[in-house]
CSV table of C-alpha atoms in Angstrom, one decimal:
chain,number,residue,atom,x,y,z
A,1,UNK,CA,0.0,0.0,0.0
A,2,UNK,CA,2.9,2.7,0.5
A,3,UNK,CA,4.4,1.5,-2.3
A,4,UNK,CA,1.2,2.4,-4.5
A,5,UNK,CA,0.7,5.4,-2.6
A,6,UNK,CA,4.4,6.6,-3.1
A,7,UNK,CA,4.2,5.5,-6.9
A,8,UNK,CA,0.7,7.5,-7.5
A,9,UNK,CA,2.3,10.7,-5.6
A,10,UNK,CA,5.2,11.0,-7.3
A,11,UNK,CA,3.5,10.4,-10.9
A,12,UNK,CA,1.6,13.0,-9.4
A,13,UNK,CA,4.5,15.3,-8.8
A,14,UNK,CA,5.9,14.5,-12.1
A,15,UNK,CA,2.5,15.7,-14.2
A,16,UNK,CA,2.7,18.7,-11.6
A,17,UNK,CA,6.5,19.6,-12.6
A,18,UNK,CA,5.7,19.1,-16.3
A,19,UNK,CA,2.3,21.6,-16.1
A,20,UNK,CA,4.2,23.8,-14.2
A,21,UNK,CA,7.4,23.8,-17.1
A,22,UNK,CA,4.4,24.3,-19.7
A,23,UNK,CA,2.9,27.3,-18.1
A,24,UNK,CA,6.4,29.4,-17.7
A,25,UNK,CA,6.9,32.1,-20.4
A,26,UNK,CA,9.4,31.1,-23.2
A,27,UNK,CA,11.9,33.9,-22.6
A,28,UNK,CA,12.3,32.1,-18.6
A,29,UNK,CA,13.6,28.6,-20.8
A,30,UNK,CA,15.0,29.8,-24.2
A,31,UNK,CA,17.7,31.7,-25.3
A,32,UNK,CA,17.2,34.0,-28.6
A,33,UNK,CA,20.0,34.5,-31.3
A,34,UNK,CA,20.2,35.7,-34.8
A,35,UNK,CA,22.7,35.0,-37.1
A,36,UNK,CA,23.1,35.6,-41.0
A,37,UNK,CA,25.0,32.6,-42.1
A,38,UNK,CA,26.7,32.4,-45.1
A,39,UNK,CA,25.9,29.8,-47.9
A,40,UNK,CA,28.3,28.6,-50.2
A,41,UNK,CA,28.1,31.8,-52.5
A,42,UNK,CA,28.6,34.3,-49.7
A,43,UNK,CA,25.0,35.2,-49.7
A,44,UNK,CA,23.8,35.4,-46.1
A,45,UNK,CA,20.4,33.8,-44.7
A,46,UNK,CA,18.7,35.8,-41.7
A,47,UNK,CA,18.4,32.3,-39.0
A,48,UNK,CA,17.1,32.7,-35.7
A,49,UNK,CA,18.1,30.2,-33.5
A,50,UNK,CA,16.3,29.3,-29.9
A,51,UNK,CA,18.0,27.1,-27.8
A,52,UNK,CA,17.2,25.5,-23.9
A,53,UNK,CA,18.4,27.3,-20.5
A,54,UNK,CA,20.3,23.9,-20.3
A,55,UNK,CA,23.2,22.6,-20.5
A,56,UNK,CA,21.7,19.0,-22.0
A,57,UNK,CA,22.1,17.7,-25.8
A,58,UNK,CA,19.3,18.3,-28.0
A,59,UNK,CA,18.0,17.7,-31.5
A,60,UNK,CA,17.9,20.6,-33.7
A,61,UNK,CA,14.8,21.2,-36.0
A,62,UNK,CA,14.4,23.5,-38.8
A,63,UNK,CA,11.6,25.7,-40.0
A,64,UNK,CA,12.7,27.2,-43.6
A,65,UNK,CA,9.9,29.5,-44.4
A,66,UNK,CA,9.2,32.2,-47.2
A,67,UNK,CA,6.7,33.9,-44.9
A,68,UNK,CA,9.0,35.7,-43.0
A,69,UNK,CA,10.5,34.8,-39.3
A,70,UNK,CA,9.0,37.3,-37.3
A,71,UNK,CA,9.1,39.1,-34.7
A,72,UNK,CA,12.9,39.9,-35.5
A,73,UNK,CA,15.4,41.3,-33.1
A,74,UNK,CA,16.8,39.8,-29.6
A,75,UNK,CA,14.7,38.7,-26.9
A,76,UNK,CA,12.2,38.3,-29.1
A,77,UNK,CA,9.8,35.5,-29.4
A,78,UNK,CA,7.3,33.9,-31.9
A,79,UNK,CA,4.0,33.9,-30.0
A,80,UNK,CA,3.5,30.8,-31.0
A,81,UNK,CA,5.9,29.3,-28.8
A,82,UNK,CA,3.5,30.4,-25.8
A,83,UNK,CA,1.1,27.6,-26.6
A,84,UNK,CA,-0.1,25.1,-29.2
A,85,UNK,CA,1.8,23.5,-31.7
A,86,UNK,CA,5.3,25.0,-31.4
A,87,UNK,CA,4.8,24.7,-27.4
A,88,UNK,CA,5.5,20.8,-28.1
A,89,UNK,CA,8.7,21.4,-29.2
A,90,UNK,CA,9.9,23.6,-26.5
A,91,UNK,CA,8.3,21.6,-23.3
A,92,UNK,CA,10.5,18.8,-25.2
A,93,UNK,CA,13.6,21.2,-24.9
A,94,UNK,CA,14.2,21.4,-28.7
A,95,UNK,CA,16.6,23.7,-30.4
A,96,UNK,CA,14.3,25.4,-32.7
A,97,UNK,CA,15.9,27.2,-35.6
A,98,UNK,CA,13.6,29.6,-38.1
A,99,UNK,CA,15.4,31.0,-41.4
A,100,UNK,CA,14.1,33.0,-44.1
A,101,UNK,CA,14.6,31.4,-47.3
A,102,UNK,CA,16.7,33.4,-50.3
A,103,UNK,CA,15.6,36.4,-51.0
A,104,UNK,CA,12.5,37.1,-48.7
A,105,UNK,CA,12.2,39.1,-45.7
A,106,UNK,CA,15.8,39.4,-43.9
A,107,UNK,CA,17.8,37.2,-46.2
A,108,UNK,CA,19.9,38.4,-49.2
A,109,UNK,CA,20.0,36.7,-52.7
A,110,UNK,CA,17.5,36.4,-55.4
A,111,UNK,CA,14.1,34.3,-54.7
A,112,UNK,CA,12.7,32.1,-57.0
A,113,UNK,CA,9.6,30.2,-56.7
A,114,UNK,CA,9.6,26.6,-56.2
A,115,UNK,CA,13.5,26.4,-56.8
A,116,UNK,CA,14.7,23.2,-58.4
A,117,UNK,CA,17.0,21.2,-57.5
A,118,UNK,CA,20.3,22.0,-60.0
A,119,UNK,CA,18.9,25.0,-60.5
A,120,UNK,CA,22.6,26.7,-60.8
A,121,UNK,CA,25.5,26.1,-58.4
A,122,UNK,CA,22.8,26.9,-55.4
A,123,UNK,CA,19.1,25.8,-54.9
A,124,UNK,CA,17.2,24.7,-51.3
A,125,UNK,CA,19.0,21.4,-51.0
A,126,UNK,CA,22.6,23.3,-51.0
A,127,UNK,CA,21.2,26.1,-48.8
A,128,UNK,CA,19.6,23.4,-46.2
A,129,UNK,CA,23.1,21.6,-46.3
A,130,UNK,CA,24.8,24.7,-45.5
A,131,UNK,CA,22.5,25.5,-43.2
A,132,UNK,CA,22.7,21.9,-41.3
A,133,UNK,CA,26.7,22.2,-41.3
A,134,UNK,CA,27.0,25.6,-40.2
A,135,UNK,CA,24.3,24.9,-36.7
A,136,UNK,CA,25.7,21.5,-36.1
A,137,UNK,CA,29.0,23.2,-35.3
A,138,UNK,CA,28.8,26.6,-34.1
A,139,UNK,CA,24.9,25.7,-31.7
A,140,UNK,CA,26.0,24.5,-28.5
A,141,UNK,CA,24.6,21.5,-26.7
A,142,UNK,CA,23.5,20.0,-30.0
A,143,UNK,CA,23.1,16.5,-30.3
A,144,UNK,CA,23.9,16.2,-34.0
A,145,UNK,CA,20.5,14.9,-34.9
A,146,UNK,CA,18.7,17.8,-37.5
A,147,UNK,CA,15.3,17.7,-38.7
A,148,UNK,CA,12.9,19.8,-41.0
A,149,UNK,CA,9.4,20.3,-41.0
A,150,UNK,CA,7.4,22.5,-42.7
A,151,UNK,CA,3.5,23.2,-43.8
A,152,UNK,CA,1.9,24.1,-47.2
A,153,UNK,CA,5.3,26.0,-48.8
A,154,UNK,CA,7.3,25.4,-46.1
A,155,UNK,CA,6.8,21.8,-46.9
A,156,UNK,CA,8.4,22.0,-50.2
A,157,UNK,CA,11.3,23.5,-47.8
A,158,UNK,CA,11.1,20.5,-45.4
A,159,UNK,CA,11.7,18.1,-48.1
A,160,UNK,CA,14.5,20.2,-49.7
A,161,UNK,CA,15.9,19.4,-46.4
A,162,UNK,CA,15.6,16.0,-46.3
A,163,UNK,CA,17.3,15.7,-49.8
A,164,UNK,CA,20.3,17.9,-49.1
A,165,UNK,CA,22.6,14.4,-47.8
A,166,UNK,CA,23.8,16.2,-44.6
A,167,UNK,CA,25.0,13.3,-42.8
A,168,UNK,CA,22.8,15.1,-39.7
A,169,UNK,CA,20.1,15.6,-41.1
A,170,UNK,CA,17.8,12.1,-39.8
A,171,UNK,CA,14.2,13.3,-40.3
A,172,UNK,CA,11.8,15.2,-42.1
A,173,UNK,CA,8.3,16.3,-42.3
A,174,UNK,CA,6.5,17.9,-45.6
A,175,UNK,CA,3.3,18.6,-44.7
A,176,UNK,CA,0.9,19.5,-47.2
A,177,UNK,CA,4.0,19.8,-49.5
A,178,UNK,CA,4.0,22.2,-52.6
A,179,UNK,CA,4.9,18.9,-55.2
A,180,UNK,CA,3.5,20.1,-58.4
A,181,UNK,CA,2.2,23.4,-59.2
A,182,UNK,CA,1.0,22.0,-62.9
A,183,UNK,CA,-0.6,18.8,-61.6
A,184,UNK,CA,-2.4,19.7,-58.6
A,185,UNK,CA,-1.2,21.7,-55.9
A,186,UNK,CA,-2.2,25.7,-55.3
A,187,UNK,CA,-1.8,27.2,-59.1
A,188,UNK,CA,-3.0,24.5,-61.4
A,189,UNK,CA,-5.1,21.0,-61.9
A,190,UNK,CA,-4.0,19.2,-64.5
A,191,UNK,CA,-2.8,22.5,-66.3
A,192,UNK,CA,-6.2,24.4,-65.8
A,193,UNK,CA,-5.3,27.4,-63.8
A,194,UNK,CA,-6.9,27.4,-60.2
A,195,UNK,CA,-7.7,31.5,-60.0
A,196,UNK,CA,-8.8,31.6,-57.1
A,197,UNK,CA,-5.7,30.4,-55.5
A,198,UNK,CA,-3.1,31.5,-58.3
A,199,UNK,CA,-4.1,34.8,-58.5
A,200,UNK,CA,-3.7,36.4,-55.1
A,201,UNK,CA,-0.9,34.2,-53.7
A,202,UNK,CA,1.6,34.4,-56.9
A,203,UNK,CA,0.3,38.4,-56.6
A,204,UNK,CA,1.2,38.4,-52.9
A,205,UNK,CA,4.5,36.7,-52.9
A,206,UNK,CA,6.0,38.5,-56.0
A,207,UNK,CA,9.4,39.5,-54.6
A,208,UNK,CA,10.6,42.7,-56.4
A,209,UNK,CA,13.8,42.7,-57.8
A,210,UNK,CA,16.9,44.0,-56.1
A,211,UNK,CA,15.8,43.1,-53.0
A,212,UNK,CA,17.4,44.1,-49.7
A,213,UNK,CA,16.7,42.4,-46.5
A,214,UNK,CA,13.8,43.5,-44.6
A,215,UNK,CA,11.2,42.6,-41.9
A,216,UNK,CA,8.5,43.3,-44.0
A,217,UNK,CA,7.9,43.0,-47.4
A,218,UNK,CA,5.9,45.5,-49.3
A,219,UNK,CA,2.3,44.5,-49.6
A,220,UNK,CA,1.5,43.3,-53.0
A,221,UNK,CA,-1.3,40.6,-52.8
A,222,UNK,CA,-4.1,41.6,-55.8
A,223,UNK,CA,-7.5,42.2,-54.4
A,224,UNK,CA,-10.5,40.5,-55.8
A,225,UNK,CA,-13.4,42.9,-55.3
A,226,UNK,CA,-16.1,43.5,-55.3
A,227,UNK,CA,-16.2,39.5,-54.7
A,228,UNK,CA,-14.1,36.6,-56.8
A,229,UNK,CA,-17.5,35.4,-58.8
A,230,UNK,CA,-18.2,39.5,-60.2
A,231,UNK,CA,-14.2,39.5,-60.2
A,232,UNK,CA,-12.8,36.5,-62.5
A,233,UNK,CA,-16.4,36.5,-64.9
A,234,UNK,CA,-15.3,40.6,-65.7
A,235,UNK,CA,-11.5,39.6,-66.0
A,236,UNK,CA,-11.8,36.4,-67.9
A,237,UNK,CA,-8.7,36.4,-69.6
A,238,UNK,CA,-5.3,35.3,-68.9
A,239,UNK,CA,-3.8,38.3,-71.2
A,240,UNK,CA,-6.0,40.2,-69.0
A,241,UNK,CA,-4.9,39.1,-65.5
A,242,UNK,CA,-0.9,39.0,-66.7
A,243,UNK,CA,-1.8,42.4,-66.9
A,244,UNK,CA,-3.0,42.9,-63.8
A,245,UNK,CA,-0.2,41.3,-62.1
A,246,UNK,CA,2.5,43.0,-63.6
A,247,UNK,CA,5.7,43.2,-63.1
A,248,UNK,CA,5.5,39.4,-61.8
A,249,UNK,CA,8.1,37.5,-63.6
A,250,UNK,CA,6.5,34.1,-62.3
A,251,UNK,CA,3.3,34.7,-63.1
A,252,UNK,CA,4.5,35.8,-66.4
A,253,UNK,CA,6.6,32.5,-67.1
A,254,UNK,CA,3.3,30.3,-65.9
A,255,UNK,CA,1.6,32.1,-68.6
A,256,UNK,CA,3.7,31.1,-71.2
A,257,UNK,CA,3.9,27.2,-70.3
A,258,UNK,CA,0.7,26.4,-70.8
A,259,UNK,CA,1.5,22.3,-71.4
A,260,UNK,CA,3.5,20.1,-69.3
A,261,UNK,CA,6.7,20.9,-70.3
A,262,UNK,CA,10.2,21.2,-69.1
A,263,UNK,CA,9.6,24.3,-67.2
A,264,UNK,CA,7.3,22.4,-65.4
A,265,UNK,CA,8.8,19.5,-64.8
A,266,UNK,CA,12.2,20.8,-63.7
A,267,UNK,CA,9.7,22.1,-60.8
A,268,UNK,CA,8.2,18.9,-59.8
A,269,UNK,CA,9.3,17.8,-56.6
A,270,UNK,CA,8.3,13.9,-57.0
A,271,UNK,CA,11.1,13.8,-59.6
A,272,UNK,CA,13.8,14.4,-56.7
A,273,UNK,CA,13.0,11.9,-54.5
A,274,UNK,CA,15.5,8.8,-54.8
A,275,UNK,CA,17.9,7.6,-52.4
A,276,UNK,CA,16.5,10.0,-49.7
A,277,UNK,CA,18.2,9.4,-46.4
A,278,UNK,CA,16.3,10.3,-43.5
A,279,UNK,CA,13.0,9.3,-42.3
A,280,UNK,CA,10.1,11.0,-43.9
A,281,UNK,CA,6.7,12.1,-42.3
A,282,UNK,CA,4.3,13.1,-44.7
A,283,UNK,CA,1.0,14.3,-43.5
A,284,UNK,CA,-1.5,16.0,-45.7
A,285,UNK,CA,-5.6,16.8,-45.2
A,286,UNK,CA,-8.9,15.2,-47.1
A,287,UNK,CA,-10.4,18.9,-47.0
A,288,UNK,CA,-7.7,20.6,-48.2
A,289,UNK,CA,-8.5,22.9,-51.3
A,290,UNK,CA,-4.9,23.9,-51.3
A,291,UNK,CA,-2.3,21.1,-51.3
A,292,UNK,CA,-4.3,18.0,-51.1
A,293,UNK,CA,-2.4,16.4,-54.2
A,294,UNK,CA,0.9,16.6,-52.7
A,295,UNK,CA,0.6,15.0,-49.7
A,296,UNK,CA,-0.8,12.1,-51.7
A,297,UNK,CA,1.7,12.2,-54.3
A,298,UNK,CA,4.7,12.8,-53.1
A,299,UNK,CA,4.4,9.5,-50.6
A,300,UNK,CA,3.4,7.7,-53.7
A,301,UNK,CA,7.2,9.2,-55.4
A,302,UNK,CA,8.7,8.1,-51.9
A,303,UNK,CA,7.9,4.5,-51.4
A,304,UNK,CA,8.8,4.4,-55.4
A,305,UNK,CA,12.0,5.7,-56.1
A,306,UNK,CA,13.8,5.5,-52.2
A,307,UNK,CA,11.9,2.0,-50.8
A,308,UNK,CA,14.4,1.9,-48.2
A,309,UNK,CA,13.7,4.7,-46.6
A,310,UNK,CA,11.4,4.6,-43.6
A,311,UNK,CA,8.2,6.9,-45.2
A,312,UNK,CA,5.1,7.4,-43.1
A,313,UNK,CA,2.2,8.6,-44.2
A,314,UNK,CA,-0.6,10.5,-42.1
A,315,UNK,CA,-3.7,11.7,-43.8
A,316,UNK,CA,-6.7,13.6,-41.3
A,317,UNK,CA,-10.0,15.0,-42.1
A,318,UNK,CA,-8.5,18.5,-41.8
A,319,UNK,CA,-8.6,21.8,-44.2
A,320,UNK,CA,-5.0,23.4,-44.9
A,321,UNK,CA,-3.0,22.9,-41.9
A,322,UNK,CA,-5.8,22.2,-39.2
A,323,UNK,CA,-3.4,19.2,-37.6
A,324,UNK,CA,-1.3,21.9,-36.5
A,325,UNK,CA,-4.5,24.1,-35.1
A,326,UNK,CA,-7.8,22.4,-35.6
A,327,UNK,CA,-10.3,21.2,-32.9
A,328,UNK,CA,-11.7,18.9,-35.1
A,329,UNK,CA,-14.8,20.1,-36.7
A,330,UNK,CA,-14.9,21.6,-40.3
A,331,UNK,CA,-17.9,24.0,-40.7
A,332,UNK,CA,-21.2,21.9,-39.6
A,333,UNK,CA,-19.3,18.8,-38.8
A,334,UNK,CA,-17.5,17.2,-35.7
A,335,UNK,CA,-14.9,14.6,-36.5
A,336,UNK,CA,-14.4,14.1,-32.7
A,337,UNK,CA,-11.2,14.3,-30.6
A,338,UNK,CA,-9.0,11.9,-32.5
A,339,UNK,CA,-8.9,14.8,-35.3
A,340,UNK,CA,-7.8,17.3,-33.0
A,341,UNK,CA,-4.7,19.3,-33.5
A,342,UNK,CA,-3.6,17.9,-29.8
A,343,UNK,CA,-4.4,13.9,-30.9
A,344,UNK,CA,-1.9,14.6,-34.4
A,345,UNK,CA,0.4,15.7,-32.4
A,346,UNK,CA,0.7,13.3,-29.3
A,347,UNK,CA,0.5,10.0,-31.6
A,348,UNK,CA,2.4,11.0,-34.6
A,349,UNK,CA,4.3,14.0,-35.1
A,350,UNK,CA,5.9,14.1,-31.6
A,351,UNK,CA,6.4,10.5,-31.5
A,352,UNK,CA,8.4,10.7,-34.9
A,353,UNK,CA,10.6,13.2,-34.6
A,354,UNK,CA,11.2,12.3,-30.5
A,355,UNK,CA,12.1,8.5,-32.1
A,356,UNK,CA,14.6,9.6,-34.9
A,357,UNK,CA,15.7,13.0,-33.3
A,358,UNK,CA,16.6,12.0,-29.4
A,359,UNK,CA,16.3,8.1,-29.6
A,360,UNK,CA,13.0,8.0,-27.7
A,361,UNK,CA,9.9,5.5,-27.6
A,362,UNK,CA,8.9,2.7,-29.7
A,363,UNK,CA,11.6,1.2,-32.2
A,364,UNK,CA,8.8,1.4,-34.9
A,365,UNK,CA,6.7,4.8,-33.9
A,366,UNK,CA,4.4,5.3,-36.4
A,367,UNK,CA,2.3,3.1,-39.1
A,368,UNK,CA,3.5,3.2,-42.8
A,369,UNK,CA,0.3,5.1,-43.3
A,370,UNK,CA,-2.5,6.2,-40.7
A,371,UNK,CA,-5.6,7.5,-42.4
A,372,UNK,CA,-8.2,8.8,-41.0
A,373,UNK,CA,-12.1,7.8,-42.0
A,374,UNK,CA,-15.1,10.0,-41.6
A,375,UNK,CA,-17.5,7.5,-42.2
A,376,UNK,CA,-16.7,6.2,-38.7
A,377,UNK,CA,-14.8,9.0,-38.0
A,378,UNK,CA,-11.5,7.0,-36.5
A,379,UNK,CA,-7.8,5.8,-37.8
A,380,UNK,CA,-7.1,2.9,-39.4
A,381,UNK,CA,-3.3,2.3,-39.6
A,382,UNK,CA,-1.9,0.3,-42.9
A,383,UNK,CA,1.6,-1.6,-43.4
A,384,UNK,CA,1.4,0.0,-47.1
A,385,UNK,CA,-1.0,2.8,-49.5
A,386,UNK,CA,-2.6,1.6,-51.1
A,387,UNK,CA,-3.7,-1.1,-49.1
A,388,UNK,CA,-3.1,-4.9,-50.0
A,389,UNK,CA,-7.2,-5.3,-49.7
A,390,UNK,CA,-8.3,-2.0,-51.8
A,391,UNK,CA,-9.9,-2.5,-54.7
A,392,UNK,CA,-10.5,-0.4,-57.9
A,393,UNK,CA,-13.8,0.5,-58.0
A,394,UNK,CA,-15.1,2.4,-61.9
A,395,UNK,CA,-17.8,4.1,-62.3
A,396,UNK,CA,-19.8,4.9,-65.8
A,397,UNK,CA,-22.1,7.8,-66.5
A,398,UNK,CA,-25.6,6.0,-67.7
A,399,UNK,CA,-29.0,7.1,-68.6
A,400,UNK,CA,-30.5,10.1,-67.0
A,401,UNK,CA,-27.5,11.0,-65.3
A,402,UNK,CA,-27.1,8.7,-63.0
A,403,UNK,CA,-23.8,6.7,-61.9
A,404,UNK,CA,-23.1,3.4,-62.2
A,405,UNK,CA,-20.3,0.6,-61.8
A,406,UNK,CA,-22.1,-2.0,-64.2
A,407,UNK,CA,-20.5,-1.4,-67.5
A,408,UNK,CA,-22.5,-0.2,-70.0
A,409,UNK,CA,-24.7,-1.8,-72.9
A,410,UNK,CA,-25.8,0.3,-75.1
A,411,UNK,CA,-23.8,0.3,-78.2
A,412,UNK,CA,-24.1,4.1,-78.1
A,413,UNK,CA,-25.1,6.9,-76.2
A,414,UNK,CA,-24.9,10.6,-75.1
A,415,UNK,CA,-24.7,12.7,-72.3
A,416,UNK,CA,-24.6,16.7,-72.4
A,417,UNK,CA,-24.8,20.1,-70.6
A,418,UNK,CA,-24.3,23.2,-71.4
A,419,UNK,CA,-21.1,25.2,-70.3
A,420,UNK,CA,-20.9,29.3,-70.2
A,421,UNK,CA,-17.4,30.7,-68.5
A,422,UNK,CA,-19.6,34.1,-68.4
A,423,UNK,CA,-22.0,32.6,-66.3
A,424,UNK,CA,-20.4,29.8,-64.3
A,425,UNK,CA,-21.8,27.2,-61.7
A,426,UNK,CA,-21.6,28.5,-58.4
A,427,UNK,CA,-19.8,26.1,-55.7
A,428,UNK,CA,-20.0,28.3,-52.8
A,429,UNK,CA,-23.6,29.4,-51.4
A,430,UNK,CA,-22.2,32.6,-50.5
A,431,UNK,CA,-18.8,34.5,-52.4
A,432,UNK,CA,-16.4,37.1,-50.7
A,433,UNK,CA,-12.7,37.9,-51.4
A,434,UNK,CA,-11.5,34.7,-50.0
A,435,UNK,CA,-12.7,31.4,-50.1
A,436,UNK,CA,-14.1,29.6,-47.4
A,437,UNK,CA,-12.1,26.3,-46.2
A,438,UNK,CA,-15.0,24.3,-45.5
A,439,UNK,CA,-16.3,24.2,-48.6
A,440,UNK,CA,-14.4,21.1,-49.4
């Protein structure tokens, strides 16, 4: 009995200790310091670098970003940190490291949108690796275990990471990863341009040239008033919107490749992806209207071309980033609990970068690929995707517009309907300058 009783009291003391840690303010357990290191053509990345009032080895994980690492200066901190999904990291005593990618915010050189790999003597995989070797050695306490991770854009940056081949690097997350801007993520599907999305981000993140570091960039994200359905039906042209979005060198190019060609494909991340060293987390949303396709997509290029690698795969009924924020629910529906930010967190994204970053927990943390159902609105965890027992399931457009999976009969038939870009389908009940994210 005093065994039991000194056992429950000190797990008490220990959850007491630990909500205690989790309530101090960040600036009473991290140190802030900024640095502009060099990369291997002298041009200087902004990198903010928070690391634990302690004299204990930790992992180091990276957050490339082209959104800007603010708020800058020392003593500063992220808020963030103060609760939510970045709290995780520092109750674990993480070094956290934020950098501005090339050319935005307080980093120098030129930017360039989704930069391939080989795209001159530097692209994001020689910037991560110069990155990686300059923090290993110059961040005390370090354990010499680096990771990435990295939502929506920053994704695309994640992986970058993960295919630099610093020896240090051991894991990465892209989440909702920018894979394929022609195919399916953000500015086109399939090669038909995605307006709503294309317009005002490509407008938004159109980095002028000559540019000089800077904690904020000049505000140049294209309105769509009065609402996008008046907006896109009186500028129906892409001649017309080039225009508008002038001078935007990207947007300009994306014009001009119209087909599937080299341009394009030089900018396809799933082509990168062989003989990829560290472990990979990819995690992507059902709902998302933004980067659904490359969550998908680029697992499907990882278990192909690197088989070796140990890939996981976690896929949540969530809109654009909600396992890093959501409660849950999507407009009118309730997934419950287990699609909570908090649940993600606990039993996948912690557990995999704790396992391959400090050598903690279960030899084999995750599933190859958890997805989540909202039929019954729980996980089911798979040794492969697709699973062994899926099957492919057609179906055929028949008679009075119905849907079938019986093949047809008839030796021949028709099905039409009438199409008018000046007076297109609504599929949103109500339109503003942004689109909602439950829609989906």
């Amino acid at each position: 009995m005093k065994l039991r009783l000194f056992s429950a009291l000190l797990l008490a003391g220990l959850l007491t200790a630990a909500a205690a840690f989790a309530r101090q303010p960040v600036d009473e357990l991290y140190d802030k310091a900024e640095y502009r290191i060099a990369m291997r053509d002298s041009v200087k990345l902004y990198t903010a670098v928070y690391t634990p009032k302690t004299d204990a080895k930790a992992p180091i994980l990276i957050f490339r970003t082209p959104y800007g690492c603010a708020p800058y200066g020392p003593g500063e901190f992220p808020r963030g940190f103060g609760s939510g999904y970045m709290r995780s990291y520092i109750d674990r005593g993480y070094i956290v490291v934020m950098q501005d990618v090339r050319g935005r915010f307080m980093s120098e050189g030129e930017f360039v949108h989704v930069r391939p790999a080989g795209y001159g003597e530097t692209d994001e995989t020689t910037d991560s690796y110069d990155t990686v070797e300059w923090l290993v050695k110059h961040v005390p306490h370090n354990n010499g275990r680096v990771g990435f991770a990295g939502s929506s854009y920053p994704g695309f940056y994640a992986m970058m990471g993960g295919l630099c081949t610093h020896p240090a690097v051991k894991a990465v997350s892209p989440q909702a990863p920018v894979t394929d801007w022609f195919m399916g993520d953000d500015v086109r599907h399939n090669g038909v341009l995605m307006l709503t999305d294309s317009y005002r981000f490509l407008s938004g993140m159109n980095t002028p040239p000559g540019h000089t570091p800077t904690e904020k960039m000049p505000p140049m994200s294209k309105r769509t008033r009065p609402d996008e359905w008046t907006f896109f039906r009186e500028h129906a042209t892409l001649a017309e919107l080039t225009e508008l979005q002038r001078p935007n060198p990207f947007w300009e190019e994306l014009a001009e490749h119209s087909s599937y060609d080299a341009w394009w494909q030089a900018r396809d991340l799933r082509r990168a992806c062989y003989n990829v060293q560290p472990a990979v987390l990819v995690v992507g949303g059902t709902f998302d209207a933004e980067d659904c396709f490359g969550a998908w997509n680029l697992y499907r290029a990882m278990v192909r071309q690197s088989p070796a690698t140990p890939c996981h795969l976690v896929v949540g009924p969530w809109a654009h980033g909600a396992w890093r924020n959501g409660s849950g629910k999507l407009g009118a529906f309730d997934f419950g609990r287990e699609a909570a930010w908090e649940y993600y967190m606990e039993h996948f994204e912690l557990p995999f970068f704790d396992h391959y970053l400090k050598g903690e927990g279960a030899a084999d943390p995750l599933p190859a690929a958890a997805v989540f159902s909202s039929g019954d609105n729980r996980w089911h965890a798979f040794d492969r995707w697709t699973p062994r027992e899926a099957r492919k399931l057609t179906f055929y457009l028949s008679d009075g517009g119905r849907l079938e999976t019986r093949r047809p009969t008839a030796k021949s038939s028709a099905s039409a309907y009438t199409s008018d870009p000046a007076d297109p389908v609504p599929y949103i009940e109500s339109f503003g300058e942004r689109r909602p994210k439950e829609y989906m």
